[in-house]
């Protein structure tokens, strides 16, 4: 998180969120709260959850008003009970109230992903399968959402189009065949990049293995076919199960012997968790 906090990307994202919410000014707070009013507020969990995003929330207030002191009471990645104080804020009440919604949006979304991922990761515990995310992330939020996945016990697949070769169905349509696409990628991509290709049946798997793919994505195969794929591969390549992965199916897929299970729902369908901020005292 340290590198992310120091990145201009995060600052741009926070600036955009504050600009979107505040616009020309927080008219309610400006009408009701005198600038000199000081106060203390607590951010609390309202459900069992895995905390993610406290440094981001702190950054929101830091950028809005450096006089707001944000003191985290727990660590990112920690599972907490309902009612747990996650952070205490002191400083100008107007600034605390103006930054409240943006800070909570980051916390609720990221903690939701971490909480959901923790539950899914528990379903494959004890197997050899690694639960990974996908690029199905909120535009602009990818680094944050993948950070939340890691806090939840999941692992990151490629971060973008630049750090791994993944030959998908449309690439295959353009090139003409699995074998030719893999051979071209091996010849032209950087030698340190792993070559992964998507296949939909065992015939495609055999073609990918023969061409020398490092990792093979088994797309929308049923559990019986996944087991056959593992047997056929015999450790010659890493196998990733993808498509149609649900909470109910996860343990069954893990039991087939695949190396990875990619689950887009970790980021695109994780529900936000309930976290609130309450003002507990004020003074002049």
Short mmCIF file of the C-alpha atoms (twelve columns), coordinates in Angstrom:
data_MODEL
# 
_entry.id   MODEL 
# 
loop_
_atom_site.group_PDB 
_atom_site.id 
_atom_site.type_symbol 
_atom_site.label_atom_id 
_atom_site.label_alt_id 
_atom_site.label_comp_id 
_atom_site.label_asym_id 
_atom_site.label_seq_id 
_atom_site.Cartn_x 
_atom_site.Cartn_y 
_atom_site.Cartn_z 
_atom_site.pdbx_PDB_model_num 
ATOM 1   C CA . UNK A 1   0.000   0.000   0.000   1 
ATOM 2   C CA . UNK A 2   2.951   2.349   0.596   1 
ATOM 3   C CA . UNK A 3   3.786   2.508   -3.110  1 
ATOM 4   C CA . UNK A 4   0.135   3.000   -3.970  1 
ATOM 5   C CA . UNK A 5   -0.280  5.812   -1.440  1 
ATOM 6   C CA . UNK A 6   2.671   7.615   -2.956  1 
ATOM 7   C CA . UNK A 7   1.404   7.243   -6.499  1 
ATOM 8   C CA . UNK A 8   -0.063  10.152  -8.457  1 
ATOM 9   C CA . UNK A 9   -2.744  7.749   -9.674  1 
ATOM 10  C CA . UNK A 10  -4.316  7.496   -6.225  1 
ATOM 11  C CA . UNK A 11  -4.137  11.247  -5.741  1 
ATOM 12  C CA . UNK A 12  -5.920  11.770  -9.066  1 
ATOM 13  C CA . UNK A 13  -8.610  9.289   -8.052  1 
ATOM 14  C CA . UNK A 14  -9.184  10.982  -4.688  1 
ATOM 15  C CA . UNK A 15  -9.153  14.431  -6.282  1 
ATOM 16  C CA . UNK A 16  -11.770 13.300  -8.786  1 
ATOM 17  C CA . UNK A 17  -13.943 11.814  -6.034  1 
ATOM 18  C CA . UNK A 18  -13.758 14.987  -3.923  1 
ATOM 19  C CA . UNK A 19  -14.447 17.203  -6.920  1 
ATOM 20  C CA . UNK A 20  -17.403 15.032  -7.890  1 
ATOM 21  C CA . UNK A 21  -18.922 15.197  -4.406  1 
ATOM 22  C CA . UNK A 22  -18.101 18.727  -3.278  1 
ATOM 23  C CA . UNK A 23  -18.475 20.587  -6.562  1 
ATOM 24  C CA . UNK A 24  -18.678 24.306  -5.860  1 
ATOM 25  C CA . UNK A 25  -18.978 23.705  -2.112  1 
ATOM 26  C CA . UNK A 26  -20.647 21.704  0.660   1 
ATOM 27  C CA . UNK A 27  -23.635 24.001  0.991   1 
ATOM 28  C CA . UNK A 28  -25.186 22.185  3.953   1 
ATOM 29  C CA . UNK A 29  -22.039 22.241  6.045   1 
ATOM 30  C CA . UNK A 30  -21.286 25.823  5.052   1 
ATOM 31  C CA . UNK A 31  -24.758 26.872  6.212   1 
ATOM 32  C CA . UNK A 32  -24.689 25.028  9.544   1 
ATOM 33  C CA . UNK A 33  -21.152 24.448  10.822  1 
ATOM 34  C CA . UNK A 34  -18.917 27.375  11.916  1 
ATOM 35  C CA . UNK A 35  -15.327 27.003  10.616  1 
ATOM 36  C CA . UNK A 36  -13.894 27.204  14.135  1 
ATOM 37  C CA . UNK A 37  -15.940 24.253  15.496  1 
ATOM 38  C CA . UNK A 38  -13.682 21.315  16.414  1 
ATOM 39  C CA . UNK A 39  -14.774 17.758  17.001  1 
ATOM 40  C CA . UNK A 40  -14.077 14.051  17.236  1 
ATOM 41  C CA . UNK A 41  -15.681 11.413  15.045  1 
ATOM 42  C CA . UNK A 42  -15.445 7.620   14.983  1 
ATOM 43  C CA . UNK A 43  -15.634 5.317   11.987  1 
ATOM 44  C CA . UNK A 44  -17.227 2.014   13.000  1 
ATOM 45  C CA . UNK A 45  -17.987 -1.319  11.392  1 
ATOM 46  C CA . UNK A 46  -21.673 -2.232  11.456  1 
ATOM 47  C CA . UNK A 47  -21.115 -5.862  10.444  1 
ATOM 48  C CA . UNK A 48  -18.445 -8.562  10.564  1 
ATOM 49  C CA . UNK A 49  -15.968 -7.515  7.881   1 
ATOM 50  C CA . UNK A 50  -12.370 -7.534  6.704   1 
ATOM 51  C CA . UNK A 51  -11.010 -3.999  6.807   1 
ATOM 52  C CA . UNK A 52  -9.483  -2.528  3.653   1 
ATOM 53  C CA . UNK A 53  -8.748  1.042   2.673   1 
ATOM 54  C CA . UNK A 54  -7.958  2.839   5.924   1 
ATOM 55  C CA . UNK A 55  -4.838  4.496   4.447   1 
ATOM 56  C CA . UNK A 56  -6.957  5.658   1.510   1 
ATOM 57  C CA . UNK A 57  -9.583  7.156   3.805   1 
ATOM 58  C CA . UNK A 58  -6.826  8.895   5.746   1 
ATOM 59  C CA . UNK A 59  -5.475  10.307  2.497   1 
ATOM 60  C CA . UNK A 60  -8.916  11.707  1.647   1 
ATOM 61  C CA . UNK A 61  -8.959  13.820  4.798   1 
ATOM 62  C CA . UNK A 62  -5.286  14.733  4.440   1 
ATOM 63  C CA . UNK A 63  -5.920  16.145  0.976   1 
ATOM 64  C CA . UNK A 64  -9.116  17.882  2.055   1 
ATOM 65  C CA . UNK A 65  -7.748  19.491  5.230   1 
ATOM 66  C CA . UNK A 66  -4.366  18.744  6.786   1 
ATOM 67  C CA . UNK A 67  -5.748  19.850  10.182  1 
ATOM 68  C CA . UNK A 68  -7.883  16.687  10.383  1 
ATOM 69  C CA . UNK A 69  -6.026  13.997  12.340  1 
ATOM 70  C CA . UNK A 70  -6.925  10.457  11.227  1 
ATOM 71  C CA . UNK A 71  -5.877  7.724   13.676  1 
ATOM 72  C CA . UNK A 72  -6.520  4.170   12.524  1 
ATOM 73  C CA . UNK A 73  -7.608  1.893   15.380  1 
ATOM 74  C CA . UNK A 74  -7.168  -1.411  13.502  1 
ATOM 75  C CA . UNK A 75  -5.045  -2.652  10.605  1 
ATOM 76  C CA . UNK A 76  -6.011  -3.261  7.010   1 
ATOM 77  C CA . UNK A 77  -6.642  -6.977  6.534   1 
ATOM 78  C CA . UNK A 78  -7.985  -7.430  10.062  1 
ATOM 79  C CA . UNK A 79  -11.381 -9.087  10.529  1 
ATOM 80  C CA . UNK A 80  -13.519 -7.120  12.972  1 
ATOM 81  C CA . UNK A 81  -16.827 -7.506  14.767  1 
ATOM 82  C CA . UNK A 82  -19.852 -5.197  14.484  1 
ATOM 83  C CA . UNK A 83  -19.342 -2.017  16.498  1 
ATOM 84  C CA . UNK A 84  -15.559 -2.041  16.231  1 
ATOM 85  C CA . UNK A 85  -14.007 1.413   15.950  1 
ATOM 86  C CA . UNK A 86  -11.892 1.434   12.789  1 
ATOM 87  C CA . UNK A 87  -10.558 4.982   13.100  1 
ATOM 88  C CA . UNK A 88  -10.846 8.138   15.188  1 
ATOM 89  C CA . UNK A 89  -10.794 11.592  13.604  1 
ATOM 90  C CA . UNK A 90  -10.225 14.927  15.306  1 
ATOM 91  C CA . UNK A 91  -10.154 18.401  13.824  1 
ATOM 92  C CA . UNK A 92  -12.462 20.883  12.101  1 
ATOM 93  C CA . UNK A 93  -15.974 19.430  12.072  1 
ATOM 94  C CA . UNK A 94  -16.733 21.040  8.726   1 
ATOM 95  C CA . UNK A 95  -13.871 19.202  7.046   1 
ATOM 96  C CA . UNK A 96  -14.772 15.889  8.707   1 
ATOM 97  C CA . UNK A 97  -18.364 16.142  7.460   1 
ATOM 98  C CA . UNK A 98  -17.351 17.251  3.977   1 
ATOM 99  C CA . UNK A 99  -14.955 14.329  3.525   1 
ATOM 100 C CA . UNK A 100 -17.192 11.745  5.184   1 
ATOM 101 C CA . UNK A 101 -18.926 10.288  2.149   1 
ATOM 102 C CA . UNK A 102 -15.865 10.025  -0.081  1 
ATOM 103 C CA . UNK A 103 -13.826 8.348   2.653   1 
ATOM 104 C CA . UNK A 104 -16.642 5.910   3.433   1 
ATOM 105 C CA . UNK A 105 -17.137 5.087   -0.240  1 
ATOM 106 C CA . UNK A 106 -13.535 3.921   -0.466  1 
ATOM 107 C CA . UNK A 107 -13.739 2.015   2.819   1 
ATOM 108 C CA . UNK A 108 -17.065 0.310   2.147   1 
ATOM 109 C CA . UNK A 109 -16.151 -0.767  -1.372  1 
ATOM 110 C CA . UNK A 110 -12.655 -2.024  -0.599  1 
ATOM 111 C CA . UNK A 111 -13.665 -3.711  2.664   1 
ATOM 112 C CA . UNK A 112 -16.505 -5.371  0.768   1 
ATOM 113 C CA . UNK A 113 -14.053 -6.888  -1.694  1 
ATOM 114 C CA . UNK A 114 -11.698 -8.016  1.075   1 
ATOM 115 C CA . UNK A 115 -14.583 -9.533  3.051   1 
ATOM 116 C CA . UNK A 116 -16.031 -11.374 0.057   1 
ATOM 117 C CA . UNK A 117 -12.601 -12.614 -1.018  1 
ATOM 118 C CA . UNK A 118 -11.861 -13.904 2.506   1 
ATOM 119 C CA . UNK A 119 -15.061 -15.969 2.389   1 
ATOM 120 C CA . UNK A 120 -14.273 -17.350 -1.084  1 
ATOM 121 C CA . UNK A 121 -10.653 -18.128 -0.208  1 
ATOM 122 C CA . UNK A 122 -11.864 -20.163 2.774   1 
ATOM 123 C CA . UNK A 123 -13.766 -22.421 0.361   1 
ATOM 124 C CA . UNK A 124 -10.580 -23.510 -1.409  1 
ATOM 125 C CA . UNK A 125 -8.418  -23.743 1.732   1 
ATOM 126 C CA . UNK A 126 -6.696  -27.105 1.996   1 
ATOM 127 C CA . UNK A 127 -6.583  -27.601 -1.771  1 
ATOM 128 C CA . UNK A 128 -3.699  -26.852 -4.106  1 
ATOM 129 C CA . UNK A 129 -5.755  -24.296 -6.011  1 
ATOM 130 C CA . UNK A 130 -4.933  -20.581 -5.808  1 
ATOM 131 C CA . UNK A 131 -7.860  -18.162 -6.006  1 
ATOM 132 C CA . UNK A 132 -7.099  -15.253 -8.352  1 
ATOM 133 C CA . UNK A 133 -8.909  -12.143 -9.522  1 
ATOM 134 C CA . UNK A 134 -9.410  -10.775 -13.048 1 
ATOM 135 C CA . UNK A 135 -9.315  -7.446  -14.896 1 
ATOM 136 C CA . UNK A 136 -13.061 -7.020  -14.310 1 
ATOM 137 C CA . UNK A 137 -12.516 -4.056  -12.029 1 
ATOM 138 C CA . UNK A 138 -14.021 -0.612  -11.580 1 
ATOM 139 C CA . UNK A 139 -12.318 1.773   -14.047 1 
ATOM 140 C CA . UNK A 140 -9.600  3.681   -12.195 1 
ATOM 141 C CA . UNK A 141 -9.880  1.504   -9.097  1 
ATOM 142 C CA . UNK A 142 -7.915  -1.557  -10.272 1 
ATOM 143 C CA . UNK A 143 -4.844  -1.166  -8.057  1 
ATOM 144 C CA . UNK A 144 -7.057  -0.518  -5.019  1 
ATOM 145 C CA . UNK A 145 -9.422  -3.406  -5.729  1 
ATOM 146 C CA . UNK A 146 -6.583  -5.838  -6.333  1 
ATOM 147 C CA . UNK A 147 -5.017  -4.645  -3.061  1 
ATOM 148 C CA . UNK A 148 -8.316  -5.505  -1.332  1 
ATOM 149 C CA . UNK A 149 -8.285  -8.959  -2.939  1 
ATOM 150 C CA . UNK A 150 -4.841  -9.598  -1.485  1 
ATOM 151 C CA . UNK A 151 -6.001  -8.483  1.958   1 
ATOM 152 C CA . UNK A 152 -8.846  -10.978 1.681   1 
ATOM 153 C CA . UNK A 153 -6.480  -13.853 0.971   1 
ATOM 154 C CA . UNK A 154 -6.821  -13.961 -2.810  1 
ATOM 155 C CA . UNK A 155 -4.062  -13.468 -5.352  1 
ATOM 156 C CA . UNK A 156 -3.717  -11.119 -8.275  1 
ATOM 157 C CA . UNK A 157 -3.761  -12.302 -11.873 1 
ATOM 158 C CA . UNK A 158 -2.163  -9.865  -14.306 1 
ATOM 159 C CA . UNK A 159 -2.544  -6.204  -13.383 1 
ATOM 160 C CA . UNK A 160 -3.164  -5.079  -16.949 1 
ATOM 161 C CA . UNK A 161 -2.389  -5.790  -20.569 1 
ATOM 162 C CA . UNK A 162 1.314   -5.114  -19.989 1 
ATOM 163 C CA . UNK A 163 2.525   -7.706  -17.476 1 
ATOM 164 C CA . UNK A 164 1.469   -11.071 -18.956 1 
ATOM 165 C CA . UNK A 165 0.417   -12.565 -22.284 1 
ATOM 166 C CA . UNK A 166 -3.124  -13.939 -22.217 1 
ATOM 167 C CA . UNK A 167 -4.399  -15.104 -25.585 1 
ATOM 168 C CA . UNK A 168 -8.202  -14.927 -25.546 1 
ATOM 169 C CA . UNK A 169 -10.879 -16.084 -27.981 1 
ATOM 170 C CA . UNK A 170 -10.846 -12.919 -30.083 1 
ATOM 171 C CA . UNK A 171 -7.071  -13.125 -30.464 1 
ATOM 172 C CA . UNK A 172 -7.514  -16.711 -31.630 1 
ATOM 173 C CA . UNK A 173 -10.152 -15.687 -34.151 1 
ATOM 174 C CA . UNK A 174 -7.795  -13.060 -35.557 1 
ATOM 175 C CA . UNK A 175 -4.732  -15.334 -35.708 1 
ATOM 176 C CA . UNK A 176 -6.469  -18.504 -36.803 1 
ATOM 177 C CA . UNK A 177 -5.455  -21.221 -34.344 1 
ATOM 178 C CA . UNK A 178 -4.323  -21.884 -30.805 1 
ATOM 179 C CA . UNK A 179 -1.009  -23.362 -31.847 1 
ATOM 180 C CA . UNK A 180 -0.112  -20.518 -34.190 1 
ATOM 181 C CA . UNK A 181 -1.072  -17.875 -31.611 1 
ATOM 182 C CA . UNK A 182 1.079   -19.499 -28.917 1 
ATOM 183 C CA . UNK A 183 4.040   -19.885 -31.271 1 
ATOM 184 C CA . UNK A 184 3.817   -16.228 -32.345 1 
ATOM 185 C CA . UNK A 185 3.590   -15.072 -28.733 1 
ATOM 186 C CA . UNK A 186 6.625   -17.131 -27.735 1 
ATOM 187 C CA . UNK A 187 8.598   -15.720 -30.667 1 
ATOM 188 C CA . UNK A 188 7.600   -12.061 -30.257 1 
ATOM 189 C CA . UNK A 189 6.793   -11.375 -26.591 1 
ATOM 190 C CA . UNK A 190 9.449   -10.547 -24.017 1 
ATOM 191 C CA . UNK A 191 11.120  -13.805 -22.925 1 
ATOM 192 C CA . UNK A 192 10.355  -13.118 -19.261 1 
ATOM 193 C CA . UNK A 193 6.605   -12.983 -19.913 1 
ATOM 194 C CA . UNK A 194 4.619   -16.149 -19.363 1 
ATOM 195 C CA . UNK A 195 2.360   -17.225 -22.214 1 
ATOM 196 C CA . UNK A 196 -1.210  -18.150 -21.308 1 
ATOM 197 C CA . UNK A 197 -3.901  -19.169 -23.772 1 
ATOM 198 C CA . UNK A 198 -7.629  -19.771 -23.399 1 
ATOM 199 C CA . UNK A 199 -9.103  -23.097 -24.518 1 
ATOM 200 C CA . UNK A 200 -12.647 -24.404 -24.393 1 
ATOM 201 C CA . UNK A 201 -12.154 -28.157 -24.867 1 
ATOM 202 C CA . UNK A 202 -9.615  -30.945 -24.506 1 
ATOM 203 C CA . UNK A 203 -8.644  -30.771 -28.160 1 
ATOM 204 C CA . UNK A 204 -7.673  -27.138 -27.678 1 
ATOM 205 C CA . UNK A 205 -5.783  -28.079 -24.522 1 
ATOM 206 C CA . UNK A 206 -3.694  -30.620 -26.423 1 
ATOM 207 C CA . UNK A 207 -2.917  -28.033 -29.104 1 
ATOM 208 C CA . UNK A 208 -1.847  -25.490 -26.477 1 
ATOM 209 C CA . UNK A 209 0.377   -28.029 -24.722 1 
ATOM 210 C CA . UNK A 210 2.021   -29.072 -27.975 1 
ATOM 211 C CA . UNK A 211 2.723   -25.406 -28.837 1 
ATOM 212 C CA . UNK A 212 4.458   -24.816 -25.487 1 
ATOM 213 C CA . UNK A 213 2.049   -22.591 -23.527 1 
ATOM 214 C CA . UNK A 214 3.166   -21.930 -19.943 1 
ATOM 215 C CA . UNK A 215 -0.351  -21.582 -18.565 1 
ATOM 216 C CA . UNK A 216 -3.688  -22.623 -20.005 1 
ATOM 217 C CA . UNK A 217 -7.041  -21.090 -19.137 1 
ATOM 218 C CA . UNK A 218 -9.797  -23.723 -19.161 1 
ATOM 219 C CA . UNK A 219 -12.846 -21.692 -20.088 1 
ATOM 220 C CA . UNK A 220 -16.316 -22.774 -18.929 1 
ATOM 221 C CA . UNK A 221 -15.469 -26.469 -18.568 1 
ATOM 222 C CA . UNK A 222 -17.542 -28.633 -16.260 1 
ATOM 223 C CA . UNK A 223 -15.918 -30.371 -13.308 1 
ATOM 224 C CA . UNK A 224 -15.527 -33.728 -15.034 1 
ATOM 225 C CA . UNK A 225 -13.762 -32.118 -17.997 1 
ATOM 226 C CA . UNK A 226 -11.518 -30.147 -15.660 1 
ATOM 227 C CA . UNK A 227 -10.412 -33.403 -14.033 1 
ATOM 228 C CA . UNK A 228 -9.684  -34.860 -17.468 1 
ATOM 229 C CA . UNK A 229 -7.689  -31.748 -18.357 1 
ATOM 230 C CA . UNK A 230 -5.550  -32.105 -15.235 1 
ATOM 231 C CA . UNK A 231 -4.844  -35.753 -16.028 1 
ATOM 232 C CA . UNK A 232 -4.077  -35.020 -19.670 1 
ATOM 233 C CA . UNK A 233 -1.717  -32.160 -18.817 1 
ATOM 234 C CA . UNK A 234 0.297   -34.160 -16.319 1 
ATOM 235 C CA . UNK A 235 2.040   -31.101 -14.931 1 
ATOM 236 C CA . UNK A 236 3.341   -29.847 -18.292 1 
ATOM 237 C CA . UNK A 237 1.633   -26.458 -17.815 1 
ATOM 238 C CA . UNK A 238 -0.227  -24.505 -15.159 1 
ATOM 239 C CA . UNK A 239 -4.001  -24.879 -15.458 1 
ATOM 240 C CA . UNK A 240 -6.501  -22.142 -14.628 1 
ATOM 241 C CA . UNK A 241 -10.242 -22.785 -14.331 1 
ATOM 242 C CA . UNK A 242 -12.361 -19.816 -15.360 1 
ATOM 243 C CA . UNK A 243 -15.980 -19.054 -16.194 1 
ATOM 244 C CA . UNK A 244 -19.085 -19.970 -14.230 1 
ATOM 245 C CA . UNK A 245 -17.226 -19.945 -10.915 1 
ATOM 246 C CA . UNK A 246 -19.721 -19.491 -8.088  1 
ATOM 247 C CA . UNK A 247 -19.537 -19.791 -4.322  1 
ATOM 248 C CA . UNK A 248 -21.306 -23.156 -4.491  1 
ATOM 249 C CA . UNK A 249 -18.992 -24.530 -7.173  1 
ATOM 250 C CA . UNK A 250 -15.646 -23.286 -5.839  1 
ATOM 251 C CA . UNK A 251 -14.792 -26.285 -3.610  1 
ATOM 252 C CA . UNK A 252 -15.665 -28.714 -6.409  1 
ATOM 253 C CA . UNK A 253 -13.456 -26.902 -8.904  1 
ATOM 254 C CA . UNK A 254 -10.604 -26.774 -6.385  1 
ATOM 255 C CA . UNK A 255 -10.909 -30.539 -5.935  1 
ATOM 256 C CA . UNK A 256 -10.309 -31.184 -9.648  1 
ATOM 257 C CA . UNK A 257 -6.610  -30.447 -9.253  1 
ATOM 258 C CA . UNK A 258 -6.325  -27.213 -11.243 1 
ATOM 259 C CA . UNK A 259 -3.607  -24.805 -10.155 1 
ATOM 260 C CA . UNK A 260 -5.623  -21.571 -10.307 1 
ATOM 261 C CA . UNK A 261 -9.268  -20.550 -10.160 1 
ATOM 262 C CA . UNK A 262 -10.046 -17.091 -11.530 1 
ATOM 263 C CA . UNK A 263 -13.190 -15.430 -10.226 1 
ATOM 264 C CA . UNK A 264 -14.314 -12.118 -11.664 1 
ATOM 265 C CA . UNK A 265 -16.947 -11.791 -8.946  1 
ATOM 266 C CA . UNK A 266 -14.226 -10.968 -6.406  1 
ATOM 267 C CA . UNK A 267 -14.176 -7.449  -7.795  1 
ATOM 268 C CA . UNK A 268 -17.240 -6.994  -9.998  1 
ATOM 269 C CA . UNK A 269 -19.867 -8.456  -7.655  1 
ATOM 270 C CA . UNK A 270 -18.579 -8.120  -4.094  1 
ATOM 271 C CA . UNK A 271 -21.192 -6.223  -2.059  1 
ATOM 272 C CA . UNK A 272 -20.136 -3.114  -0.175  1 
ATOM 273 C CA . UNK A 273 -20.096 -3.527  3.605   1 
ATOM 274 C CA . UNK A 274 -21.798 -1.323  6.178   1 
ATOM 275 C CA . UNK A 275 -19.460 1.211   7.796   1 
ATOM 276 C CA . UNK A 276 -20.494 4.547   9.284   1 
ATOM 277 C CA . UNK A 277 -18.961 7.719   10.690  1 
ATOM 278 C CA . UNK A 278 -20.483 9.388   13.776  1 
ATOM 279 C CA . UNK A 279 -19.584 12.664  15.417  1 
ATOM 280 C CA . UNK A 280 -19.107 11.930  19.144  1 
ATOM 281 C CA . UNK A 281 -18.187 15.333  20.607  1 
ATOM 282 C CA . UNK A 282 -17.532 18.928  19.634  1 
ATOM 283 C CA . UNK A 283 -15.839 21.986  21.133  1 
ATOM 284 C CA . UNK A 284 -14.897 25.523  20.162  1 
# 
